[in-house]
Coordinates of C-alpha atoms in Angstrom, one line a residue:
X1 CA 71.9 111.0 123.4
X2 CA 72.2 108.6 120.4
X3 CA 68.7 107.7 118.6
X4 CA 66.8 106.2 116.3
X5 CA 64.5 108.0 114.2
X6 CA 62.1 105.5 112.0
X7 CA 61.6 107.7 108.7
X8 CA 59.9 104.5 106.7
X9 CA 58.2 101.6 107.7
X10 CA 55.2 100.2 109.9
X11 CA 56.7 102.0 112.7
X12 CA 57.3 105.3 111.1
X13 CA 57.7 108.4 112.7
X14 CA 58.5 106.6 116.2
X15 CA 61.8 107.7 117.8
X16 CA 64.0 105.6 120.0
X17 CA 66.8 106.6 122.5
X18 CA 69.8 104.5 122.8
X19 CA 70.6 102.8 126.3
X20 CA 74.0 102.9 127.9
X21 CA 74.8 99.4 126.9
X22 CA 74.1 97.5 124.1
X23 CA 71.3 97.7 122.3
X24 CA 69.5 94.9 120.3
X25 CA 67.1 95.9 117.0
X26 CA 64.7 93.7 116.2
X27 CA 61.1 92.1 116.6
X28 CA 61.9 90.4 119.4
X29 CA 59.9 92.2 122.8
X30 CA 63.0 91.9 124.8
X31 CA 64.9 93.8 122.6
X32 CA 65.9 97.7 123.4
X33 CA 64.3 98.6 120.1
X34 CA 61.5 96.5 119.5
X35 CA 60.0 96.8 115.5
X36 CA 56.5 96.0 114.6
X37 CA 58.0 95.4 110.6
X38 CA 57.4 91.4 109.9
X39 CA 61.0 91.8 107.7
X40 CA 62.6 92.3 110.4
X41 CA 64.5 89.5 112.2
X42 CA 63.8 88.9 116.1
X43 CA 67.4 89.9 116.7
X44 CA 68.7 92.1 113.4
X45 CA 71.4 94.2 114.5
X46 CA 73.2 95.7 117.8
X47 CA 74.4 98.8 118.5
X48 CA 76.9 99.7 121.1
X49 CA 78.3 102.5 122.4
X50 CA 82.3 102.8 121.7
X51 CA 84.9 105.6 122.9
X52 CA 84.7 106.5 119.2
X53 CA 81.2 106.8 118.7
X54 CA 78.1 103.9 118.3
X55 CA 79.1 100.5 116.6
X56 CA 76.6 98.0 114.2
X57 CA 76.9 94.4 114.1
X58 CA 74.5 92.3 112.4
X59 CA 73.4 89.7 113.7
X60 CA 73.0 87.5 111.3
X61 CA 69.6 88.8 109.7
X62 CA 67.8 86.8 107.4
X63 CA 67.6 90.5 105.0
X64 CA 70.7 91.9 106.3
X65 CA 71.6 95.7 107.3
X66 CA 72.0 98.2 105.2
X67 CA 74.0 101.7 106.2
X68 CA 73.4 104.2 103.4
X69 CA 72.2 101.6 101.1
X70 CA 75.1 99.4 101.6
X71 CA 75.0 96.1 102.9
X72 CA 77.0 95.9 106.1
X73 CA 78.6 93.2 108.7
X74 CA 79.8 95.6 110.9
X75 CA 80.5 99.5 110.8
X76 CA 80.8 102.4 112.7
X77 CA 77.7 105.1 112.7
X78 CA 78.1 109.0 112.2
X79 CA 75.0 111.2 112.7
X80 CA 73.0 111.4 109.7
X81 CA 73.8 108.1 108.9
X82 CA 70.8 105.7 106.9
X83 CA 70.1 101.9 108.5
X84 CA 67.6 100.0 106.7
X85 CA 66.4 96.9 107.9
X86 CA 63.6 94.6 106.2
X87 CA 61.0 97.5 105.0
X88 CA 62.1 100.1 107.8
X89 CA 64.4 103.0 107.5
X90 CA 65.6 105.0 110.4
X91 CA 68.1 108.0 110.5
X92 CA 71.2 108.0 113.1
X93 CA 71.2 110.8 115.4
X94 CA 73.6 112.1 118.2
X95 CA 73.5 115.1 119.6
X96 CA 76.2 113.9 122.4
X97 CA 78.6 117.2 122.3
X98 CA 82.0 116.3 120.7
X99 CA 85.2 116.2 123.2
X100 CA 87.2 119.4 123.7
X101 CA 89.6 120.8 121.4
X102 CA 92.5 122.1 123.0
X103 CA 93.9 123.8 120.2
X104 CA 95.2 127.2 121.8
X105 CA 95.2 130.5 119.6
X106 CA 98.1 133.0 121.3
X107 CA 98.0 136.3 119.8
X108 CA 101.6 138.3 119.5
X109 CA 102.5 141.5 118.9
X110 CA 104.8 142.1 115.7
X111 CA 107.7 144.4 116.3
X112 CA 108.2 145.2 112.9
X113 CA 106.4 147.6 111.0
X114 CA 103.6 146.6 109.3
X115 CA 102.3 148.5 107.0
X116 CA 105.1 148.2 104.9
X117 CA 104.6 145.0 104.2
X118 CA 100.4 145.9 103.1
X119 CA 100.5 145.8 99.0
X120 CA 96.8 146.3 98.9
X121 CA 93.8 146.9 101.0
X122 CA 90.3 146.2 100.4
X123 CA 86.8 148.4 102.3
X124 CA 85.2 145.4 104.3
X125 CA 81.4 145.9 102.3
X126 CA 83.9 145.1 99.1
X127 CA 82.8 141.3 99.1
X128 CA 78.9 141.7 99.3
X129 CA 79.6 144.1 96.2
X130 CA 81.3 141.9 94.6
X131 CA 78.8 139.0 94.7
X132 CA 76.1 141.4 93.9
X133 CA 77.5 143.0 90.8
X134 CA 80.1 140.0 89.4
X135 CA 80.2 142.0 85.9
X136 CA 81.9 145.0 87.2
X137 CA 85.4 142.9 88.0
X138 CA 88.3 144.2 86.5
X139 CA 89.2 141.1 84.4
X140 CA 87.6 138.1 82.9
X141 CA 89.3 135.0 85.3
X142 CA 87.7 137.0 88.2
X143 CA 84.4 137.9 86.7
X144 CA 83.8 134.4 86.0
X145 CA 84.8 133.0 89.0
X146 CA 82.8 135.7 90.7
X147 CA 79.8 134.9 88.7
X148 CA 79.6 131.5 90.2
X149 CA 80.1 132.6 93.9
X150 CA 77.3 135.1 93.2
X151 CA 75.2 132.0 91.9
X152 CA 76.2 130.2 94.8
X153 CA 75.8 132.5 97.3
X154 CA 72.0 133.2 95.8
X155 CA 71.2 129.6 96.0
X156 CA 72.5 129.6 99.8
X157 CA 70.2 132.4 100.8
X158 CA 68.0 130.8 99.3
X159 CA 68.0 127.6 101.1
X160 CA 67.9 129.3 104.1
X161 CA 65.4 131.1 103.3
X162 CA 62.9 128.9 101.9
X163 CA 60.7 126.4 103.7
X164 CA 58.6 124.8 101.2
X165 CA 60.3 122.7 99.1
X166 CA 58.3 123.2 95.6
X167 CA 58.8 127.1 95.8
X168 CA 62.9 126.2 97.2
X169 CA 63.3 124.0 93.7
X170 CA 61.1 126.5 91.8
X171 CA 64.3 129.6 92.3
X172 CA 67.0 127.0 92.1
X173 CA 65.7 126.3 88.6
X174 CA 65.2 129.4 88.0
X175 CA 68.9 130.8 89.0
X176 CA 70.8 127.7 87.2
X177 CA 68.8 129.0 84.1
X178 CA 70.2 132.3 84.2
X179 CA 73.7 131.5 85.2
X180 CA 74.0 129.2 82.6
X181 CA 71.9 131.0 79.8
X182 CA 70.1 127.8 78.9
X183 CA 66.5 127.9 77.5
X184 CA 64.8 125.7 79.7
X185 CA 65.2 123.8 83.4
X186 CA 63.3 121.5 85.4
X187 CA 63.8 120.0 88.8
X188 CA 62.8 116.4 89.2
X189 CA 62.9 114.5 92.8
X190 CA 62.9 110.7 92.5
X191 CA 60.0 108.9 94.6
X192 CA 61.8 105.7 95.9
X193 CA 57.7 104.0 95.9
X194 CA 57.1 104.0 92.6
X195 CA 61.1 104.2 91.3
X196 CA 60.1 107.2 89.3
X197 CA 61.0 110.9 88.7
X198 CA 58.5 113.6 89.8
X199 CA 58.5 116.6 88.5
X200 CA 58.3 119.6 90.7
X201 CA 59.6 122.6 89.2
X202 CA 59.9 124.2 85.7
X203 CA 61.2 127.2 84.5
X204 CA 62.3 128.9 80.9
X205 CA 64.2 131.7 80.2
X206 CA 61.6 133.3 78.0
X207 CA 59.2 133.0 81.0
X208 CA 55.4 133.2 80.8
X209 CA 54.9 129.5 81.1
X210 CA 54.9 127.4 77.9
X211 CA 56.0 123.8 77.8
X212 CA 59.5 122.5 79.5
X213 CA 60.8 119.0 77.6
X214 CA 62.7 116.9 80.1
X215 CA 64.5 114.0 78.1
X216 CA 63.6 111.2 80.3
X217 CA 66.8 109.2 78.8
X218 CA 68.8 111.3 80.2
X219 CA 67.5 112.2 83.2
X220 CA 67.6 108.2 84.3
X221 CA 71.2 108.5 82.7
X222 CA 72.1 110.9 85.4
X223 CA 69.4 108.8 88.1
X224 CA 71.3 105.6 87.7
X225 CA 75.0 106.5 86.6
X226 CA 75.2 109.3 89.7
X227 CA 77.0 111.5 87.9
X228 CA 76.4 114.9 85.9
X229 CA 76.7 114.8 82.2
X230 CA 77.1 117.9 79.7
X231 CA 75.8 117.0 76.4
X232 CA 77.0 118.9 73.3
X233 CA 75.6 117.6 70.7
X234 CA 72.3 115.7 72.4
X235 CA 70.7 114.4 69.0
X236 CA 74.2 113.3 68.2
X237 CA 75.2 111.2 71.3
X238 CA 74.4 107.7 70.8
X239 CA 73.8 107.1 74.0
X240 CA 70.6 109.1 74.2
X241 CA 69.6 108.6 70.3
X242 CA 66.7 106.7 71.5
X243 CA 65.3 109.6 73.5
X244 CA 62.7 110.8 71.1
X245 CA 62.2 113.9 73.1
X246 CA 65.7 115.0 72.1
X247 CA 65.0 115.2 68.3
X248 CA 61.6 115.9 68.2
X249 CA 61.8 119.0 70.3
X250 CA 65.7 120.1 68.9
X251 CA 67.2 119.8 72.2
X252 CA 70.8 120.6 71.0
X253 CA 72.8 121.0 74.4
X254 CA 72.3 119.2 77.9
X255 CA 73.2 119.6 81.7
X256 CA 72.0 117.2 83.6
X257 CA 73.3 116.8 87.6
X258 CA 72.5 114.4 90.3
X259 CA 70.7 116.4 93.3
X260 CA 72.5 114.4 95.9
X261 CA 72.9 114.8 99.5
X262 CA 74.3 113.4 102.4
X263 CA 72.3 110.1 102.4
X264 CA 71.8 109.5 98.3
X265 CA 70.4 111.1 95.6
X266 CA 67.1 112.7 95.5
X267 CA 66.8 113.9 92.4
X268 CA 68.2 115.2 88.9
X269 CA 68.6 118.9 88.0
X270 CA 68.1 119.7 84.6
X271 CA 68.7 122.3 81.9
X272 CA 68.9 122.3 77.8
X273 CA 69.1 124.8 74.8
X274 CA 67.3 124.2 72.0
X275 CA 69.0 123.9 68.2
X276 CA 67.4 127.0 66.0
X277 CA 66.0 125.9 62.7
X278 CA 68.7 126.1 59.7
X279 CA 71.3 127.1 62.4
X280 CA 74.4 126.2 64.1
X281 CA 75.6 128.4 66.5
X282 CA 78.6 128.0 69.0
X283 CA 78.4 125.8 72.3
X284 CA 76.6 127.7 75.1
X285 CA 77.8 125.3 78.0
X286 CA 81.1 124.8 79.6
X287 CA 82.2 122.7 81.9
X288 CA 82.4 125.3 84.5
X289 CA 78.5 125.5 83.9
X290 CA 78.4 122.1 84.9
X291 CA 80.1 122.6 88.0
X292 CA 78.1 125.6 89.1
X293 CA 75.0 123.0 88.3
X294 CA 76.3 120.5 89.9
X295 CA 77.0 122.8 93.2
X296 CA 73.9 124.1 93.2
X297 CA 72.4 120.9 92.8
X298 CA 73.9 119.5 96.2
X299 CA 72.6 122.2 98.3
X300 CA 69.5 121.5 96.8
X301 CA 69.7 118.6 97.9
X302 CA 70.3 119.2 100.9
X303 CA 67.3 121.5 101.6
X304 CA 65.2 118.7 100.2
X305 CA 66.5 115.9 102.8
X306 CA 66.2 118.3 106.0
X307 CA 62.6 119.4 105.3
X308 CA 62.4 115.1 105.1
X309 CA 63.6 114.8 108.1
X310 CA 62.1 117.7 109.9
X311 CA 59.0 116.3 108.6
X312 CA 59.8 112.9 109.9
X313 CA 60.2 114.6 113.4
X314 CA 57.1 116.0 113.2
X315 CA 54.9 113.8 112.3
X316 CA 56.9 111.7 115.7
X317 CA 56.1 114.2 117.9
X318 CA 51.9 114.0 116.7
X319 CA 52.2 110.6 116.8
X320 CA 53.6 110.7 120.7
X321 CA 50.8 113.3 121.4
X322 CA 48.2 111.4 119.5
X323 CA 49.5 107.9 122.1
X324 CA 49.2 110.2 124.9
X325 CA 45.8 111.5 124.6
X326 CA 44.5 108.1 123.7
X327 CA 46.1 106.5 127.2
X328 CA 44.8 109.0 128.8
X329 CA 41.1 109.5 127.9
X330 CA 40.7 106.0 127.8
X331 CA 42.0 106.0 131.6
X332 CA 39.2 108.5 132.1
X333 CA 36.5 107.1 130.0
X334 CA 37.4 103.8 131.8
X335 CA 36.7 105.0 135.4
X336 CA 33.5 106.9 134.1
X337 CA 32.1 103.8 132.3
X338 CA 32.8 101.5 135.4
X339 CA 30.4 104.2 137.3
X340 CA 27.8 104.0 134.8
X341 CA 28.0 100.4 134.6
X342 CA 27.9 99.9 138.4
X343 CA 24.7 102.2 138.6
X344 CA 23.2 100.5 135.5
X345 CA 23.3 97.1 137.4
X346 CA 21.7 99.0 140.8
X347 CA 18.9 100.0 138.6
X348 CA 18.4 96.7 136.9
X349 CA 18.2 94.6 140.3
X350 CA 16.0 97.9 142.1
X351 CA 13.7 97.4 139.5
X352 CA 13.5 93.5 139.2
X353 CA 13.2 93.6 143.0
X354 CA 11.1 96.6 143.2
X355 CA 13.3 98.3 145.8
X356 CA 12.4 101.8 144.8
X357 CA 15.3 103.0 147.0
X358 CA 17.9 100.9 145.3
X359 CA 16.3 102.1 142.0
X360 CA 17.0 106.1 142.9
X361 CA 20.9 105.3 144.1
X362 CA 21.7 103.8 141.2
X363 CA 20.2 106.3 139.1
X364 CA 21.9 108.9 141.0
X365 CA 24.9 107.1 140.4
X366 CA 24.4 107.2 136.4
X367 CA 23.6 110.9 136.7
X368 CA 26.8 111.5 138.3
X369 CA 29.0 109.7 135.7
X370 CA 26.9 111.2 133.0
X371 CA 27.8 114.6 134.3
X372 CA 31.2 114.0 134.4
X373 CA 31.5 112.7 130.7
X374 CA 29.5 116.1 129.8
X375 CA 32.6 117.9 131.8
X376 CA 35.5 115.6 130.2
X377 CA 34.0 116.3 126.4
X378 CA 33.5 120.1 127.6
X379 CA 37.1 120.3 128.8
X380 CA 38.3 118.4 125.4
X381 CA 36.7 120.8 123.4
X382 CA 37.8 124.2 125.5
X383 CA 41.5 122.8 125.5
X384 CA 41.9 121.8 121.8
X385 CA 39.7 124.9 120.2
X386 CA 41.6 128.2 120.1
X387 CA 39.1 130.9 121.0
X388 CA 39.0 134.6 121.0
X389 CA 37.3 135.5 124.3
X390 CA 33.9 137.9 124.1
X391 CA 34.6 140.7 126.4
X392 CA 32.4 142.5 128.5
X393 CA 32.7 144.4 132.0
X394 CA 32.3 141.9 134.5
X395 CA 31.7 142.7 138.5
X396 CA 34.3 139.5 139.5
X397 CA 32.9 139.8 143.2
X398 CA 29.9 139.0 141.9
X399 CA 31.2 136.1 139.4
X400 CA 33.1 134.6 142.3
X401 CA 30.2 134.3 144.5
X402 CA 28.3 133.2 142.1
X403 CA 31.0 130.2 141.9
X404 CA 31.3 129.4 145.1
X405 CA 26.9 129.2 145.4
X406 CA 27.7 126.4 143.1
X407 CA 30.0 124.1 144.9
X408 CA 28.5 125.2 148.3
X409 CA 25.7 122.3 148.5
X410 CA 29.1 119.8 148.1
X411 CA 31.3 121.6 150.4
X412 CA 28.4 121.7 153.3
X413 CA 28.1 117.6 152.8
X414 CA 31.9 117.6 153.3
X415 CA 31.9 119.9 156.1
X416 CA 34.2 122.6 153.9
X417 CA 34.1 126.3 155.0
X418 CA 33.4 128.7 151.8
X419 CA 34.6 131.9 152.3
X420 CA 34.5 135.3 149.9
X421 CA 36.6 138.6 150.3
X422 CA 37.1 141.4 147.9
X423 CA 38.7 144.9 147.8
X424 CA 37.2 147.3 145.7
X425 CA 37.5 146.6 142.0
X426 CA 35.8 148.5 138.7
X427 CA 34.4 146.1 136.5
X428 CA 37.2 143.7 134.3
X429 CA 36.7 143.3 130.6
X430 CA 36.7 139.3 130.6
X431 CA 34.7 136.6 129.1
X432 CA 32.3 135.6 132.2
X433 CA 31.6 132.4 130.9
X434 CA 35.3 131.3 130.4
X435 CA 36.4 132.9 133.9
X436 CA 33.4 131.4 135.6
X437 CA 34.4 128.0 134.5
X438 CA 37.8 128.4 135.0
X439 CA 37.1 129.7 139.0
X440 CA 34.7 127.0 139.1
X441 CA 37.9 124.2 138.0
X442 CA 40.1 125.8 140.6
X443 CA 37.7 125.7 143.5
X444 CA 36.3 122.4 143.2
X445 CA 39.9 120.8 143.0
X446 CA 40.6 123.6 146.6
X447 CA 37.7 121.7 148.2
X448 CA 38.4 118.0 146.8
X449 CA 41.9 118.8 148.4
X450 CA 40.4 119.9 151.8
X451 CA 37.9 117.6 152.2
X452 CA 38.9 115.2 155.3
X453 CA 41.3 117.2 157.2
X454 CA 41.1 119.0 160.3
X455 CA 38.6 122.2 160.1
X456 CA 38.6 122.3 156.0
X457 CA 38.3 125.6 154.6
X458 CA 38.6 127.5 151.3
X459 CA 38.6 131.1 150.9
X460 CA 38.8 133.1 147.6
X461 CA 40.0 136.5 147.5
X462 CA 39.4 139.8 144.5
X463 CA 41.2 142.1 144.4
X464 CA 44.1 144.3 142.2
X465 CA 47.4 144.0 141.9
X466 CA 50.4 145.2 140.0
X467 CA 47.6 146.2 136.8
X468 CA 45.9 142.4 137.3
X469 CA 42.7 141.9 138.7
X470 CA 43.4 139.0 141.2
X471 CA 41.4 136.0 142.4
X472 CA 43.0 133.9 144.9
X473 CA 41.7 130.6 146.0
X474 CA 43.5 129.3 149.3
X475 CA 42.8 125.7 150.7
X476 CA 44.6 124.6 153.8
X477 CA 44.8 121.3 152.2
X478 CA 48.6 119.0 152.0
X479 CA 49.8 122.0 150.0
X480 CA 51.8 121.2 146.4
X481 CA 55.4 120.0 146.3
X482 CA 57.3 122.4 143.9
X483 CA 58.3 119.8 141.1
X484 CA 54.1 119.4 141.2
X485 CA 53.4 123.3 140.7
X486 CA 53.6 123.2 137.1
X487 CA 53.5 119.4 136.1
X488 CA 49.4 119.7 137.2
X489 CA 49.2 122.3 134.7
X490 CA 49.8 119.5 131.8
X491 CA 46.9 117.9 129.7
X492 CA 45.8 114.5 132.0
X493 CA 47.8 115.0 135.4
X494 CA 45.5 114.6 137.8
X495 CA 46.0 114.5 142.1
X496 CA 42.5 113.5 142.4
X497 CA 43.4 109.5 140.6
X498 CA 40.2 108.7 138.8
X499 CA 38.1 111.5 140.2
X500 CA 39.7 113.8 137.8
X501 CA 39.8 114.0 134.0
X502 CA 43.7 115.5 134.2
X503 CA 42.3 118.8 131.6
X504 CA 40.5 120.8 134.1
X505 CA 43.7 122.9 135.3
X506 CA 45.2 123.0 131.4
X507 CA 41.5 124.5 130.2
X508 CA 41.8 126.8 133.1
X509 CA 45.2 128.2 132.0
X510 CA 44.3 127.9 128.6
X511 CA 41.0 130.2 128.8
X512 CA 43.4 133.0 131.3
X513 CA 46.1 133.2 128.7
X514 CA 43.4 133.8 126.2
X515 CA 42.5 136.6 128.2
X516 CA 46.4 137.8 128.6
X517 CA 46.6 137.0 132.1
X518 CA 47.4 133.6 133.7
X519 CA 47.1 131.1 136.5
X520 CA 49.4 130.0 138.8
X521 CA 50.2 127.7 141.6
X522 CA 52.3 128.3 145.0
X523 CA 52.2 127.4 148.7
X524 CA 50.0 129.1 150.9
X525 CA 51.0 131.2 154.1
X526 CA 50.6 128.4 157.1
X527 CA 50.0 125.7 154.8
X528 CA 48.1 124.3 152.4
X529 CA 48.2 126.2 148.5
X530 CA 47.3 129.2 146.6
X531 CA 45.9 129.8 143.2
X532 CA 46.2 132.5 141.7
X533 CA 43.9 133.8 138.7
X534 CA 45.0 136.8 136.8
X535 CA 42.9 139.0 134.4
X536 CA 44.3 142.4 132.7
X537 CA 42.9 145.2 134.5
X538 CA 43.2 147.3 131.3
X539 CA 43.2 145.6 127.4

């Protein structure tokens, strides 16, 4: 599906699908895509789906539309592809799979002999050799062009490798320096804020630290112009005589490459050699060098824009978590406060009237919503909170009746049958605590459910089974549709509307998976539904 991913602006890090149709971009609330940036225009460009792939029209913005920082009428998107509009940037995506290729391969047997024609044959572990150890070709135009694939090949693994970009930069740096035999390198990625170069990685050939001289001339040179440069003679060229770095520090030789990628450039890579005192020696860079740098330099690059974007996604997917906690406790909060309210005005007039029974329902009332904000701040702090549980043997007969004393004053007011079986069961390494509360969420949603219907009753069950210890709470309540069996298992679905807090189930799962075990949700034999709690009979 085509989208929209906002890497820059007010509205960073939100991500838009694409309708069918046509879809306007602007401020406007009527618009598919509605932006939040005051650059924006109310309508600033559409974008419609075409058999070749998502077209852009401006529509007549007052700042116009950029597409990979060019300013644009009309044009048609690839993935990948940069839109700017006013202050905010997004990033094309479309992970619609491409059409078919019906390109047939037919394989044929040759009647004539061939190994006759063979001139030369080659083990298959020959290539990884060869990159490994580029100096043991048998002439010079293949050891050099070796040497490069080996540099190239090092830079990919490590790209692949490599997550953090400072450490990524730190061993391209480093390998350019030793392909190339220069004295000193840097990597320096430009920050679009400020319009300046950063510098993130250094590296000389002497190693053990020491100082590394970036002429700043010819780095914006490079920035500007887009375009590697090899500088022979550095103090020479006049059109970096006014970098003072260059003479003061005898910077004799210069590469200096663009780290572009896909989108534009991020950076510059580069290296130098340093003019001895009292001596002239021969050119140490070629122009191969500057190829290898400039190579290099791209897949840099690259690296450098996807952890961008990955990051980008990220912070998107916090930002849709953050929105969804938010809506939902303040759902919850909402009810509860309306309760307290309520109560809070039943006091008041109990006590202006002096209606001592009014006075004791009301506060009843603010006991109860009390309670349940104690529960909805408990269950926020279980579910976000990784915790190792602290074992000991625990009798889960005993646990579960325990659980069921607890509800039992409720259940009796709603006319709900408690019932406790139990097969004979050694003691289960568990965290009571945790499994107590956990039972105690399960039942008290079994006898919410129940409560109503014909005969009500909830039974829960110990016992073992397949190396689990078991406890299975049945209800013969409406029972749970199967598209329902897992979605109540998510952090604010609730059945109960605003009787529930939507995190008592999660924390329950939660605090069983802690424990290696789990809980899970089916229908129950002649109606109704069955949860099942298990616990690992051995650790």
């Amino acid at each position: 599906m085509p989208q929209l991913v906002v890497l820059d602006g007010p509205d960073a890090g939100r991500t838009f699908d694409l309708p069918d149709g046509p879809a306007v971009v602007g401020r406007l609330s009527t618009n598919a895509v509605v932006l939040s940036d005051p650059r924006v225009s109310r309508k600033h460009f559409e974008l419609a789906r075409t058999p070749a792939g998502v077209h852009l029209t401006d529509l007549g913005s007052g700042n116009g539309t950029l597409v990979n920082g060019v300013a644009v009428q009309a044009a048609d998107l690839r993935p990948g592809d940069r839109l700017r509009a006013g202050d905010t940037l997004f990033e094309f995506r479309d992970e619609t799979p491409p059409p078919h290729d019906h390109t047939r391969i037919v394989v044929r047997a040759e009647a004539e002999a061939f190994a006759t024609a063979v001139r030369h044959t080659l083990p298959a572990d020959e290539g990884s050799r060869m990159l490994v150890r580029p100096d043991a070709a048998t002439s010079d135009w293949l050891r050099g062009r070796l040497a490069n694939l080996a540099a190239l090949y090092e830079a990919t693994t490590a790209v692949s490798e490599i997550l953090d970009v400072d450490e990524l930069l730190g061993r391209i740096v480093e390998l350019v320096v030793r392909s190339t035999d220069a004295d000193h390198g840097c990597a320096l990625l430009h920050d679009p804020d400020a319009d300046t170069l950063l510098p993130k990685a250094a590296r000389s050939r002497a190693g053990g630290g020491g100082e590394v001289v970036v002429s700043r001339t010819v780095a914006e040179f490079v920035l500007t112009g887009r375009q590697g440069v090899l500088v022979a003679d550095a103090a020479g060229d006049e059109r970096f005589r006014a970098g003072v770095s260059i003479a003061r520090h005898r910077i004799r030789e210069v590469i200096c490459v663009p780290m572009k990628g896909r989108h534009g450039t991020v950076g510059v890579l580069f290296v130098d050699t340093l003019a001895p005192a009292g001596l002239d020696p021969p050119p140490t860079f070629t122009e191969d060098h500057l190829k290898l740098a400039a190579a290099v330099a791209h897949q840099a690059a690259l690296a450098v824009e996807e952890t961008r974007y990955y990051q980008a996604l990220i912070q998107a997917e916090r930002l849709a978590a953050v929105g969804q906690t938010i809506a939902g406790l303040s759902h919850h909060i909402k009810n509860i406060m309306q309760g307290v309210r309520f109560g809070g005005d039943m006091v008041r007039m109990g006590l202006d009237d002096g209606d001592n029974e009014l006075l004791v329902k009301g506060w009843r009332l603010v006991e109860k919503n009390q309670t349940r904000i104690d529960e909805l701040i408990l269950d926020m702090l279980s579910f976000s909170k990784e915790r190792e549980p602290v074992l000991e043997p625990t009798d889960l007969a005993s646990l579960a009746a325990d659980v069921l004393e607890v509800v039992r004053g409720r259940a009796d007011d709603n006319g709900v049958s408690l019932e406790l079986t139990s097969d004979p069961l050694p003691p289960v390494a568990c965290d009571p605590d945790g499994v107590h509360r956990a039972l105690l969420n399960v039942v008290s949603n079994a006898v919410d459910a129940v409560t109503g219907r014909d005969a009500p009753r909830v039974t829960v069950h110990v016992a073992a089974a397949d190396g689990f210890a078991e406890l299975r709470v049945t209800d013969n309540g409406p029972g749970l549709p199967p598209h329902k069996r897992e979605e109540i298992f998510k952090p604010f679905v609730s059945t109960k509307g605003s009787r529930g807090t939507g995190l008592g189930l999660p924390v329950s799962r939660k605090t069983l998976r802690e424990h290696g075990g789990d809980v899970t949700a089916d229908d129950a034999d002649g109606g109704g539904a069955v949860f099942v709690l298990r616990l690992p009979l051995v650790r």
